[in-house]
Amino acid sequence: MDVKDRILIVEDDRSIRNFFRTILEANRYDVTLAENGQEGYSLITSLCPDLVILDLGLPDLDGMEILRRVREWSSLPVVVISARSHERDKVEALDLGADDYITKPFGTPEMLARIRAAIRHSRLPLQTGGGRSGTFAAKGLLIDYDKHRAYIGGQDIGLTQNEFKLVGLLGKYAGKVLTYDFLIREIWGPNMENNNRILRVNMANIRRKMEKNPAQPEYIFTEIGVGYRMVEPDEERSEQ
Ligand code: CA
């Protein structure tokens, strides 16, 4: 990889800006900084970065407003910065088309994983519903989309049809948080929205089949108040 991915950071807090710049430059990203919303939005339009890290609390323009404007014409990956406890903000940003969020205080490996996943997803060919064929592999888990089965260490774990749909969907967006509403809509349709119980029950069954210790999952993580996230896939097999 010789061409560096360009990341634009829109953040009014100088120490946070510099923190991101240091970490991201050390990880071979090309970094541009904006310290307010106007500057940020104008750089998004002129620079066409590979990813934007967007603070929601900016002095001049609301981060949500920037996201809304960007999504009118672009699907470029946007990761928002959110306070840890603000679940509603996170869900709202995801609903508005943010790809992910990172919360303060930032853990470096986690932040880099979010950025990698968001850039990776922006480069996947467009998928049409559940028609994907192929496989997903992570830490001994294998999802076989053609056979509609999932295996751990080569053993079929016996998912039901809906359980497989859930696992398959999380695998398709691995590394990225999927909201409760999104998952429910995709699996059970619009009439079941807000019925988180059906999702929780299915997830509990999946974890019993999949995780050694369902209370400490290795594959599917809970993002409290927001949704679920599948572990990132094993190192990718070159370009495909
Ligand atoms: Ca701020």
CSV table of C-alpha atoms and ligand atoms in Angstrom, one decimal:
chain,number,residue,atom,x,y,z
A,1,MET,CA,0.0,0.0,0.0
A,2,ASP,CA,1.8,3.1,-1.1
A,3,VAL,CA,-1.1,5.6,-1.3
A,4,LYS,CA,-2.1,6.6,2.2
A,5,ASP,CA,-5.8,6.9,3.1
A,6,ARG,CA,-6.7,10.5,3.9
A,7,ILE,CA,-8.6,11.2,7.1
A,8,LEU,CA,-10.2,14.5,7.9
A,9,ILE,CA,-10.7,15.3,11.6
A,10,VAL,CA,-13.3,17.9,12.5
A,11,GLU,CA,-12.9,18.7,16.2
A,12,ASP,CA,-12.8,21.9,18.1
A,13,ASP,CA,-10.8,20.6,21.0
A,14,ARG,CA,-7.2,21.1,20.2
A,15,SER,CA,-5.8,18.4,22.4
A,16,ILE,CA,-8.1,15.8,20.9
A,17,ARG,CA,-7.2,17.0,17.4
A,18,ASN,CA,-3.6,16.6,18.1
A,19,PHE,CA,-4.1,13.2,19.8
A,20,PHE,CA,-5.8,11.9,16.6
A,21,ARG,CA,-3.2,13.4,14.4
A,22,THR,CA,-0.3,11.7,16.3
A,23,ILE,CA,-2.0,8.3,16.4
A,24,LEU,CA,-3.2,8.3,12.8
A,25,GLU,CA,0.0,9.6,11.3
A,26,ALA,CA,1.9,7.0,13.2
A,27,ASN,CA,-0.4,4.5,11.5
A,28,ARG,CA,0.3,5.8,8.1
A,29,TYR,CA,-2.7,7.9,7.5
A,30,ASP,CA,-2.6,11.2,5.8
A,31,VAL,CA,-4.3,13.6,8.2
A,32,THR,CA,-6.0,16.9,7.7
A,33,LEU,CA,-7.5,18.9,10.6
A,34,ALA,CA,-10.5,21.3,10.8
A,35,GLU,CA,-11.3,23.1,14.0
A,36,ASN,CA,-14.9,24.0,13.4
A,37,GLY,CA,-17.9,22.9,11.4
A,38,GLN,CA,-17.7,25.4,8.5
A,39,GLU,CA,-14.1,24.6,7.8
A,40,GLY,CA,-14.8,20.9,8.2
A,41,TYR,CA,-17.7,20.9,5.8
A,42,SER,CA,-15.8,22.9,3.2
A,43,LEU,CA,-12.8,20.5,3.5
A,44,ILE,CA,-15.1,17.5,3.1
A,45,THR,CA,-16.4,19.0,-0.2
A,46,SER,CA,-13.0,20.1,-1.5
A,47,LEU,CA,-10.8,17.3,-0.2
A,48,CYS,CA,-12.9,14.2,-0.7
A,49,PRO,CA,-11.2,12.4,2.2
A,50,ASP,CA,-11.4,8.6,2.6
A,51,LEU,CA,-12.9,9.0,6.0
A,52,VAL,CA,-14.1,11.8,8.3
A,53,ILE,CA,-13.9,11.8,12.1
A,54,LEU,CA,-16.6,14.2,13.2
A,55,ASP,CA,-17.1,15.7,16.6
A,56,LEU,CA,-20.8,16.1,17.3
A,57,GLY,CA,-20.3,19.1,19.6
A,58,LEU,CA,-18.8,21.9,17.5
A,59,PRO,CA,-19.1,25.6,18.3
A,60,ASP,CA,-20.6,26.8,15.0
A,61,LEU,CA,-22.4,23.9,13.3
A,62,ASP,CA,-24.0,20.9,14.9
A,63,GLY,CA,-22.1,17.7,13.9
A,64,MET,CA,-25.4,16.1,13.2
A,65,GLU,CA,-26.2,18.9,10.7
A,66,ILE,CA,-22.9,18.3,8.9
A,67,LEU,CA,-23.6,14.6,8.7
A,68,ARG,CA,-27.1,15.3,7.4
A,69,ARG,CA,-25.7,17.6,4.7
A,70,VAL,CA,-22.9,15.2,3.7
A,71,ARG,CA,-25.4,12.3,3.4
A,72,GLU,CA,-27.4,14.3,0.8
A,73,TRP,CA,-24.6,13.8,-1.7
A,74,SER,CA,-22.0,11.4,-0.4
A,75,SER,CA,-21.6,8.0,1.2
A,76,LEU,CA,-18.0,8.6,2.4
A,77,PRO,CA,-17.3,7.0,5.7
A,78,VAL,CA,-18.0,9.1,8.7
A,79,VAL,CA,-17.1,8.1,12.3
A,80,VAL,CA,-18.5,10.4,14.9
A,81,ILE,CA,-17.0,11.2,18.3
A,82,SER,CA,-19.5,10.8,21.1
A,83,ALA,CA,-19.6,10.9,24.8
A,84,ARG,CA,-19.6,7.4,26.2
A,85,SER,CA,-23.0,7.7,27.9
A,86,HIS,CA,-24.9,9.4,25.1
A,87,GLU,CA,-26.6,6.3,23.5
A,88,ARG,CA,-29.3,8.4,21.9
A,89,ASP,CA,-26.7,10.5,20.1
A,90,LYS,CA,-25.0,7.4,18.8
A,91,VAL,CA,-28.2,5.9,17.6
A,92,GLU,CA,-29.3,9.2,16.0
A,93,ALA,CA,-25.9,9.5,14.2
A,94,LEU,CA,-26.1,6.0,13.0
A,95,ASP,CA,-29.7,6.5,11.7
A,96,LEU,CA,-28.5,9.6,9.9
A,97,GLY,CA,-25.9,7.5,8.1
A,98,ALA,CA,-22.8,7.7,10.3
A,99,ASP,CA,-20.7,4.5,9.8
A,100,ASP,CA,-19.7,4.2,13.4
A,101,TYR,CA,-18.8,6.1,16.5
A,102,ILE,CA,-15.9,6.3,18.9
A,103,THR,CA,-16.3,7.3,22.5
A,104,LYS,CA,-14.1,9.3,24.9
A,105,PRO,CA,-11.8,8.3,26.4
A,106,PHE,CA,-10.4,6.8,23.3
A,107,GLY,CA,-8.7,3.4,23.3
A,108,THR,CA,-6.2,3.4,20.4
A,109,PRO,CA,-6.6,-0.2,19.1
A,110,GLU,CA,-10.3,0.1,19.2
A,111,MET,CA,-10.3,3.5,17.4
A,112,LEU,CA,-8.0,2.1,14.7
A,113,ALA,CA,-10.3,-0.9,14.3
A,114,ARG,CA,-13.4,1.3,13.8
A,115,ILE,CA,-11.5,3.4,11.2
A,116,ARG,CA,-10.3,0.3,9.3
A,117,ALA,CA,-13.7,-1.3,9.3
A,118,ALA,CA,-15.4,1.9,8.1
A,119,ILE,CA,-12.9,2.3,5.2
A,120,ARG,CA,-13.2,-1.4,4.4
A,121,HIS,CA,-16.9,-1.2,4.2
A,122,SER,CA,-16.9,1.8,2.0
A,123,ARG,CA,-14.9,-0.2,-0.5
A,124,LEU,CA,-17.1,-3.3,-0.6
A,125,PRO,CA,-19.2,-3.7,-3.6
A,126,LEU,CA,-22.8,-2.9,-3.0
A,127,GLN,CA,-24.8,-5.8,-1.6
A,128,THR,CA,-28.4,-6.5,-2.4
A,129,GLY,CA,-30.0,-7.9,0.7
A,130,GLY,CA,-29.1,-11.4,1.9
A,131,GLY,CA,-28.0,-12.6,-1.5
A,132,ARG,CA,-24.3,-12.6,-0.7
A,133,SER,CA,-22.4,-15.8,-1.4
A,134,GLY,CA,-19.1,-16.7,0.0
A,135,THR,CA,-17.8,-17.0,3.5
A,136,PHE,CA,-16.8,-15.0,6.6
A,137,ALA,CA,-14.1,-16.2,8.9
A,138,ALA,CA,-13.0,-14.8,12.3
A,139,LYS,CA,-11.2,-16.6,15.1
A,140,GLY,CA,-12.5,-20.1,14.3
A,141,LEU,CA,-15.9,-18.9,13.3
A,142,LEU,CA,-16.9,-19.7,9.7
A,143,ILE,CA,-20.1,-18.3,8.2
A,144,ASP,CA,-21.0,-20.1,5.0
A,145,TYR,CA,-23.5,-17.9,3.1
A,146,ASP,CA,-24.2,-20.5,0.4
A,147,LYS,CA,-25.0,-23.3,2.8
A,148,HIS,CA,-26.7,-21.0,5.3
A,149,ARG,CA,-24.6,-22.5,8.1
A,150,ALA,CA,-22.2,-21.3,10.7
A,151,TYR,CA,-19.3,-23.4,12.1
A,152,ILE,CA,-17.0,-23.1,15.1
A,153,GLY,CA,-13.8,-25.0,14.8
A,154,GLY,CA,-15.4,-26.9,11.9
A,155,GLN,CA,-18.5,-28.0,13.9
A,156,ASP,CA,-21.9,-26.9,12.6
A,157,ILE,CA,-23.4,-24.9,15.6
A,158,GLY,CA,-27.0,-25.6,14.5
A,159,LEU,CA,-28.4,-22.1,14.1
A,160,THR,CA,-32.1,-21.7,13.3
A,161,GLN,CA,-33.0,-19.8,10.1
A,162,ASN,CA,-33.5,-16.5,11.9
A,163,GLU,CA,-30.4,-17.0,14.0
A,164,PHE,CA,-28.4,-17.6,10.9
A,165,LYS,CA,-29.8,-14.4,9.3
A,166,LEU,CA,-28.7,-12.4,12.3
A,167,VAL,CA,-25.3,-13.9,12.4
A,168,GLY,CA,-24.9,-13.6,8.7
A,169,LEU,CA,-25.9,-9.9,8.7
A,170,LEU,CA,-23.5,-9.1,11.5
A,171,GLY,CA,-20.8,-10.9,9.6
A,172,LYS,CA,-21.5,-8.9,6.5
A,173,TYR,CA,-21.0,-5.7,8.4
A,174,ALA,CA,-18.3,-7.1,10.7
A,175,GLY,CA,-16.5,-4.5,12.8
A,176,LYS,CA,-19.4,-2.2,12.5
A,177,VAL,CA,-22.2,-1.7,15.1
A,178,LEU,CA,-25.7,-2.5,13.8
A,179,THR,CA,-28.5,-0.9,15.8
A,180,TYR,CA,-31.3,-2.9,17.4
A,181,ASP,CA,-33.9,-1.3,15.1
A,182,PHE,CA,-31.8,-2.1,12.0
A,183,LEU,CA,-31.4,-5.7,12.9
A,184,ILE,CA,-35.1,-6.2,13.8
A,185,ARG,CA,-36.2,-4.5,10.6
A,186,GLU,CA,-33.9,-6.6,8.4
A,187,ILE,CA,-34.8,-9.9,10.0
A,188,TRP,CA,-38.5,-9.6,11.1
A,189,GLY,CA,-39.7,-6.7,9.0
A,190,PRO,CA,-41.0,-3.2,10.0
A,191,ASN,CA,-43.9,-4.4,12.1
A,192,MET,CA,-41.7,-5.8,14.7
A,193,GLU,CA,-39.7,-2.6,15.2
A,194,ASN,CA,-39.2,-1.6,18.9
A,195,ASN,CA,-39.6,-5.3,19.9
A,196,ASN,CA,-36.2,-5.6,21.3
A,197,ARG,CA,-37.2,-8.7,23.2
A,198,ILE,CA,-37.3,-11.0,20.2
A,199,LEU,CA,-33.8,-9.8,19.3
A,200,ARG,CA,-32.5,-10.4,22.8
A,201,VAL,CA,-33.9,-13.9,23.0
A,202,ASN,CA,-32.4,-14.8,19.6
A,203,MET,CA,-29.1,-13.3,20.6
A,204,ALA,CA,-29.1,-15.2,23.8
A,205,ASN,CA,-29.6,-18.5,21.9
A,206,ILE,CA,-27.0,-17.6,19.4
A,207,ARG,CA,-24.5,-16.9,22.1
A,208,ARG,CA,-25.2,-20.2,23.8
A,209,LYS,CA,-24.4,-22.0,20.6
A,210,MET,CA,-21.4,-19.9,19.6
A,211,GLU,CA,-19.6,-18.5,22.6
A,212,LYS,CA,-17.6,-20.5,25.2
A,213,ASN,CA,-18.7,-18.1,27.8
A,214,PRO,CA,-21.8,-16.1,26.7
A,215,ALA,CA,-21.2,-13.5,29.4
A,216,GLN,CA,-17.8,-12.8,27.8
A,217,PRO,CA,-18.4,-13.0,24.1
A,218,GLU,CA,-15.6,-13.4,21.7
A,219,TYR,CA,-17.6,-13.0,18.5
A,220,ILE,CA,-20.6,-10.8,18.9
A,221,PHE,CA,-20.3,-7.9,21.2
A,222,THR,CA,-23.1,-5.9,22.8
A,223,GLU,CA,-22.9,-2.1,22.4
A,224,ILE,CA,-25.1,-1.2,25.4
A,225,GLY,CA,-28.2,0.9,24.4
A,226,VAL,CA,-27.2,0.8,20.7
A,227,GLY,CA,-26.8,-2.6,19.1
A,228,TYR,CA,-24.4,-5.5,18.3
A,229,ARG,CA,-21.1,-5.8,16.6
A,230,MET,CA,-19.4,-8.8,15.1
A,231,VAL,CA,-15.6,-9.2,15.6
A,232,GLU,CA,-13.5,-8.1,12.7
A,233,PRO,CA,-12.7,-10.9,10.2
A,234,ASP,CA,-9.3,-12.6,10.1
A,235,GLU,CA,-6.6,-10.9,8.1
A,236,GLU,CA,-8.0,-10.4,4.7
A,237,ARG,CA,-6.9,-12.5,1.8
A,238,SER,CA,-5.3,-9.8,-0.4
A,239,GLU,CA,-7.5,-8.0,-2.9
A,240,GLN,CA,-10.8,-9.6,-3.8
B,1,CA,CA,-16.3,19.5,20.8
